[in-house]
Amino acid sequence: MNDDFSVDAADQTLRGTVTGNAAGDAPSVLALHGGGQSSRRGIQYLLSALARDGVASASFDFSGHGDSTGQVEGSSLNERMAQALAVAGHVAPGRLLSLIGTSMGGHVACSLIERLQPPALVLFCPAAYVAPAQDAPFGPSFQQILRSTVDYASSPAFTALEGFEGRLLLVHGTQDAVIPAQVLDQYERRARRAESVEVVRLEGAGHKLHDWLQSRPPDHGLVLDAVLRTLAPGARRQSAPGGISFT
């Protein structure tokens, strides 16, 4: 069952959805979408599947995306962090939330590790940005920083990930032309204190992983297995094999 909600954050109204399970549990997971034309709708196929296996979640549109108010241009990574914190406080006051982050949402999720102490992180094709990009307004200033970045090792996302002690799942495509290989390598190597790290490589997939998975049920099933292992270690599903390698 899906229940829509609204949260005020600064001068914006953020709109989201709680995807509930059969038991009516409060959300234990918060999903953060990426940039561009993305919204909370892109991952709903996965959140609905998680709910059927007992995991309730929440998702929302960052300002300027989907049903939320505002403009993307002029917003920033720091504002996205503040918006995610506002939603977390609304859907799970005083409770821990695991985080699912896609692309830019992966960087935001890692930036929230210290504040939210998530038990688990699931990152789809996660991006990473250097410190000067944190408060740079989206638009020409932000793009200039991206164009001039050649070394991502000092990204605040990786610094935060080094202190993460929960369960980590990384999912990316072997044909991703957006996320540099060195970024994915850093995500794999920097989670030194994590309870567990699992990497799922989708053979032949590009950057739009959720679109790709929705058209490939066997691969979707295997990814769902991995997500369940990370978010709810006791949960299991039966799935047919697909074009995925695990490490």
mmCIF file of N, CA and C in Angstrom, residues 33-94:
data_model
loop_
_atom_site.group_PDB
_atom_site.id
_atom_site.type_symbol
_atom_site.label_atom_id
_atom_site.label_comp_id
_atom_site.label_asym_id
_atom_site.label_seq_id
_atom_site.Cartn_x
_atom_site.Cartn_y
_atom_site.Cartn_z
ATOM 1 N N HIS A 33 16.861 9.535 -5.013
ATOM 2 C CA HIS A 33 17.073 9.439 -6.459
ATOM 3 C C HIS A 33 18.249 10.305 -6.901
ATOM 4 N N GLY A 34 18.553 10.256 -8.185
ATOM 5 C CA GLY A 34 19.685 10.993 -8.736
ATOM 6 C C GLY A 34 19.306 12.345 -9.293
ATOM 7 N N GLY A 35 20.153 12.861 -10.187
ATOM 8 C CA GLY A 35 19.922 14.166 -10.787
ATOM 9 C C GLY A 35 19.209 14.055 -12.122
ATOM 10 N N GLY A 36 19.432 15.031 -12.992
ATOM 11 C CA GLY A 36 18.816 14.997 -14.318
ATOM 12 C C GLY A 36 17.307 15.031 -14.260
ATOM 13 N N GLN A 37 16.678 14.112 -14.976
ATOM 14 C CA GLN A 37 15.220 14.043 -15.042
ATOM 15 C C GLN A 37 14.639 13.001 -14.085
ATOM 16 N N SER A 38 15.424 12.543 -13.133
ATOM 17 C CA SER A 38 14.974 11.460 -12.262
ATOM 18 C C SER A 38 13.991 11.945 -11.209
ATOM 19 N N SER A 39 13.306 10.979 -10.599
ATOM 20 C CA SER A 39 12.370 11.266 -9.521
ATOM 21 C C SER A 39 12.194 9.989 -8.703
ATOM 22 N N ARG A 40 11.365 10.061 -7.676
ATOM 23 C CA ARG A 40 11.127 8.891 -6.844
ATOM 24 C C ARG A 40 10.442 7.771 -7.608
ATOM 25 N N ARG A 41 9.786 8.088 -8.707
ATOM 26 C CA ARG A 41 9.051 7.068 -9.471
ATOM 27 C C ARG A 41 9.985 6.037 -10.087
ATOM 28 N N GLY A 42 11.225 6.424 -10.370
ATOM 29 C CA GLY A 42 12.125 5.524 -11.082
ATOM 30 C C GLY A 42 12.477 4.257 -10.324
ATOM 31 N N ILE A 43 12.423 4.303 -8.993
ATOM 32 C CA ILE A 43 12.795 3.139 -8.197
ATOM 33 C C ILE A 43 11.579 2.457 -7.568
ATOM 34 N N GLN A 44 10.390 2.906 -7.930
ATOM 35 C CA GLN A 44 9.195 2.354 -7.298
ATOM 36 C C GLN A 44 9.047 0.860 -7.551
ATOM 37 N N TYR A 45 9.477 0.385 -8.722
ATOM 38 C CA TYR A 45 9.403 -1.051 -9.022
ATOM 39 C C TYR A 45 10.149 -1.861 -7.955
ATOM 40 N N LEU A 46 11.302 -1.367 -7.509
ATOM 41 C CA LEU A 46 12.100 -2.069 -6.516
ATOM 42 C C LEU A 46 11.498 -1.933 -5.123
ATOM 43 N N LEU A 47 11.018 -0.741 -4.777
ATOM 44 C CA LEU A 47 10.435 -0.544 -3.459
ATOM 45 C C LEU A 47 9.160 -1.369 -3.293
ATOM 46 N N SER A 48 8.380 -1.497 -4.361
ATOM 47 C CA SER A 48 7.176 -2.335 -4.304
ATOM 48 C C SER A 48 7.546 -3.799 -4.085
ATOM 49 N N ALA A 49 8.604 -4.248 -4.752
ATOM 50 C CA ALA A 49 9.065 -5.623 -4.572
ATOM 51 C C ALA A 49 9.575 -5.845 -3.150
ATOM 52 N N LEU A 50 10.300 -4.870 -2.617
ATOM 53 C CA LEU A 50 10.781 -4.981 -1.239
ATOM 54 C C LEU A 50 9.610 -5.070 -0.260
ATOM 55 N N ALA A 51 8.568 -4.291 -0.506
ATOM 56 C CA ALA A 51 7.402 -4.320 0.376
ATOM 57 C C ALA A 51 6.751 -5.689 0.378
ATOM 58 N N ARG A 52 6.700 -6.327 -0.775
ATOM 59 C CA ARG A 52 6.110 -7.674 -0.839
ATOM 60 C C ARG A 52 6.926 -8.673 -0.028
ATOM 61 N N ASP A 53 8.218 -8.391 0.141
ATOM 62 C CA ASP A 53 9.075 -9.253 0.958
ATOM 63 C C ASP A 53 9.269 -8.698 2.359
ATOM 64 N N GLY A 54 8.394 -7.766 2.762
ATOM 65 C CA GLY A 54 8.350 -7.350 4.157
ATOM 66 C C GLY A 54 9.107 -6.097 4.521
ATOM 67 N N VAL A 55 9.720 -5.409 3.551
ATOM 68 C CA VAL A 55 10.523 -4.222 3.850
ATOM 69 C C VAL A 55 9.752 -2.971 3.443
ATOM 70 N N ALA A 56 9.320 -2.181 4.406
ATOM 71 C CA ALA A 56 8.631 -0.917 4.124
ATOM 72 C C ALA A 56 9.655 0.185 3.885
ATOM 73 N N SER A 57 9.322 1.119 3.009
ATOM 74 C CA SER A 57 10.285 2.155 2.631
ATOM 75 C C SER A 57 9.588 3.487 2.400
ATOM 76 N N ALA A 58 10.400 4.514 2.249
ATOM 77 C CA ALA A 58 9.916 5.840 1.868
ATOM 78 C C ALA A 58 10.810 6.379 0.766
ATOM 79 N N SER A 59 10.238 7.160 -0.109
ATOM 80 C CA SER A 59 10.985 7.838 -1.161
ATOM 81 C C SER A 59 10.386 9.225 -1.341
ATOM 82 N N PHE A 60 11.143 10.130 -1.932
ATOM 83 C CA PHE A 60 10.627 11.475 -2.148
ATOM 84 C C PHE A 60 11.356 12.110 -3.320
ATOM 85 N N ASP A 61 10.793 13.205 -3.815
ATOM 86 C CA ASP A 61 11.404 13.984 -4.891
ATOM 87 C C ASP A 61 12.174 15.153 -4.294
ATOM 88 N N PHE A 62 13.456 15.263 -4.629
ATOM 89 C CA PHE A 62 14.201 16.454 -4.251
ATOM 90 C C PHE A 62 13.570 17.680 -4.926
ATOM 91 N N SER A 63 13.837 18.847 -4.389
ATOM 92 C CA SER A 63 13.249 20.064 -4.955
ATOM 93 C C SER A 63 13.630 20.201 -6.432
ATOM 94 N N GLY A 64 12.647 20.604 -7.226
ATOM 95 C CA GLY A 64 12.856 20.737 -8.665
ATOM 96 C C GLY A 64 12.630 19.458 -9.444
ATOM 97 N N HIS A 65 12.339 18.357 -8.744
ATOM 98 C CA HIS A 65 12.103 17.076 -9.398
ATOM 99 C C HIS A 65 10.685 16.600 -9.112
ATOM 100 N N GLY A 66 10.144 15.810 -10.024
ATOM 101 C CA GLY A 66 8.860 15.151 -9.796
ATOM 102 C C GLY A 66 7.773 16.087 -9.333
ATOM 103 N N ASP A 67 7.173 15.745 -8.175
ATOM 104 C CA ASP A 67 6.043 16.497 -7.660
ATOM 105 C C ASP A 67 6.427 17.557 -6.640
ATOM 106 N N SER A 68 7.698 17.676 -6.319
ATOM 107 C CA SER A 68 8.126 18.676 -5.341
ATOM 108 C C SER A 68 8.223 20.055 -5.971
ATOM 109 N N THR A 69 8.211 21.070 -5.139
ATOM 110 C CA THR A 69 8.311 22.437 -5.641
ATOM 111 C C THR A 69 9.775 22.807 -5.868
ATOM 112 N N GLY A 70 9.980 23.978 -6.454
ATOM 113 C CA GLY A 70 11.324 24.503 -6.610
ATOM 114 C C GLY A 70 11.945 24.225 -7.963
ATOM 115 N N GLN A 71 13.196 24.658 -8.094
ATOM 116 C CA GLN A 71 13.972 24.498 -9.312
ATOM 117 C C GLN A 71 15.238 23.705 -9.001
ATOM 118 N N VAL A 72 15.662 22.876 -9.954
ATOM 119 C CA VAL A 72 16.931 22.173 -9.775
ATOM 120 C C VAL A 72 18.076 23.166 -9.799
ATOM 121 N N GLU A 73 18.099 24.034 -10.808
ATOM 122 C CA GLU A 73 19.185 25.004 -10.920
ATOM 123 C C GLU A 73 19.146 25.962 -9.731
ATOM 124 N N GLY A 74 20.276 26.120 -9.109
ATOM 125 C CA GLY A 74 20.368 26.977 -7.938
ATOM 126 C C GLY A 74 20.313 26.213 -6.638
ATOM 127 N N SER A 75 19.847 24.945 -6.685
ATOM 128 C CA SER A 75 19.899 24.097 -5.508
ATOM 129 C C SER A 75 21.322 23.558 -5.375
ATOM 130 N N SER A 76 21.558 22.644 -4.437
ATOM 131 C CA SER A 76 22.926 22.163 -4.217
ATOM 132 C C SER A 76 22.904 20.810 -3.517
ATOM 133 N N LEU A 77 24.082 20.195 -3.461
ATOM 134 C CA LEU A 77 24.209 18.933 -2.726
ATOM 135 C C LEU A 77 23.898 19.129 -1.248
ATOM 136 N N ASN A 78 24.356 20.224 -0.679
ATOM 137 C CA ASN A 78 24.067 20.479 0.732
ATOM 138 C C ASN A 78 22.569 20.623 0.975
ATOM 139 N N GLU A 79 21.868 21.251 0.042
ATOM 140 C CA GLU A 79 20.418 21.364 0.186
ATOM 141 C C GLU A 79 19.757 19.998 0.082
ATOM 142 N N ARG A 80 20.292 19.129 -0.771
ATOM 143 C CA ARG A 80 19.730 17.783 -0.861
ATOM 144 C C ARG A 80 19.946 17.020 0.446
ATOM 145 N N MET A 81 21.084 17.215 1.073
ATOM 146 C CA MET A 81 21.291 16.593 2.374
ATOM 147 C C MET A 81 20.256 17.082 3.383
ATOM 148 N N ALA A 82 20.026 18.391 3.413
ATOM 149 C CA ALA A 82 19.052 18.950 4.352
ATOM 150 C C ALA A 82 17.647 18.442 4.059
ATOM 151 N N GLN A 83 17.304 18.310 2.784
ATOM 152 C CA GLN A 83 15.980 17.806 2.428
ATOM 153 C C GLN A 83 15.816 16.349 2.838
ATOM 154 N N ALA A 84 16.857 15.547 2.638
ATOM 155 C CA ALA A 84 16.786 14.142 3.047
ATOM 156 C C ALA A 84 16.637 14.021 4.561
ATOM 157 N N LEU A 85 17.328 14.865 5.307
ATOM 158 C CA LEU A 85 17.202 14.841 6.764
ATOM 159 C C LEU A 85 15.787 15.225 7.196
ATOM 160 N N ALA A 86 15.195 16.200 6.502
ATOM 161 C CA ALA A 86 13.829 16.606 6.836
ATOM 162 C C ALA A 86 12.850 15.459 6.604
ATOM 163 N N VAL A 87 13.025 14.754 5.489
ATOM 164 C CA VAL A 87 12.129 13.628 5.199
ATOM 165 C C VAL A 87 12.361 12.488 6.191
ATOM 166 N N ALA A 88 13.620 12.208 6.504
ATOM 167 C CA ALA A 88 13.923 11.147 7.474
ATOM 168 C C ALA A 88 13.260 11.440 8.816
ATOM 169 N N GLY A 89 13.321 12.686 9.237
ATOM 170 C CA GLY A 89 12.687 13.058 10.497
ATOM 171 C C GLY A 89 11.182 12.934 10.458
ATOM 172 N N HIS A 90 10.605 13.079 9.272
ATOM 173 C CA HIS A 90 9.148 12.971 9.128
ATOM 174 C C HIS A 90 8.689 11.516 9.120
ATOM 175 N N VAL A 91 9.380 10.649 8.362
ATOM 176 C CA VAL A 91 8.895 9.279 8.186
ATOM 177 C C VAL A 91 9.401 8.329 9.262
ATOM 178 N N ALA A 92 10.504 8.686 9.934
ATOM 179 C CA ALA A 92 11.072 7.767 10.927
ATOM 180 C C ALA A 92 11.660 8.543 12.105
ATOM 181 N N PRO A 93 10.852 9.345 12.797
ATOM 182 C CA PRO A 93 11.393 10.137 13.905
ATOM 183 C C PRO A 93 11.963 9.254 15.003
ATOM 184 N N GLY A 94 13.246 9.473 15.312
ATOM 185 C CA GLY A 94 13.885 8.715 16.378
ATOM 186 C C GLY A 94 14.259 7.290 16.018
#
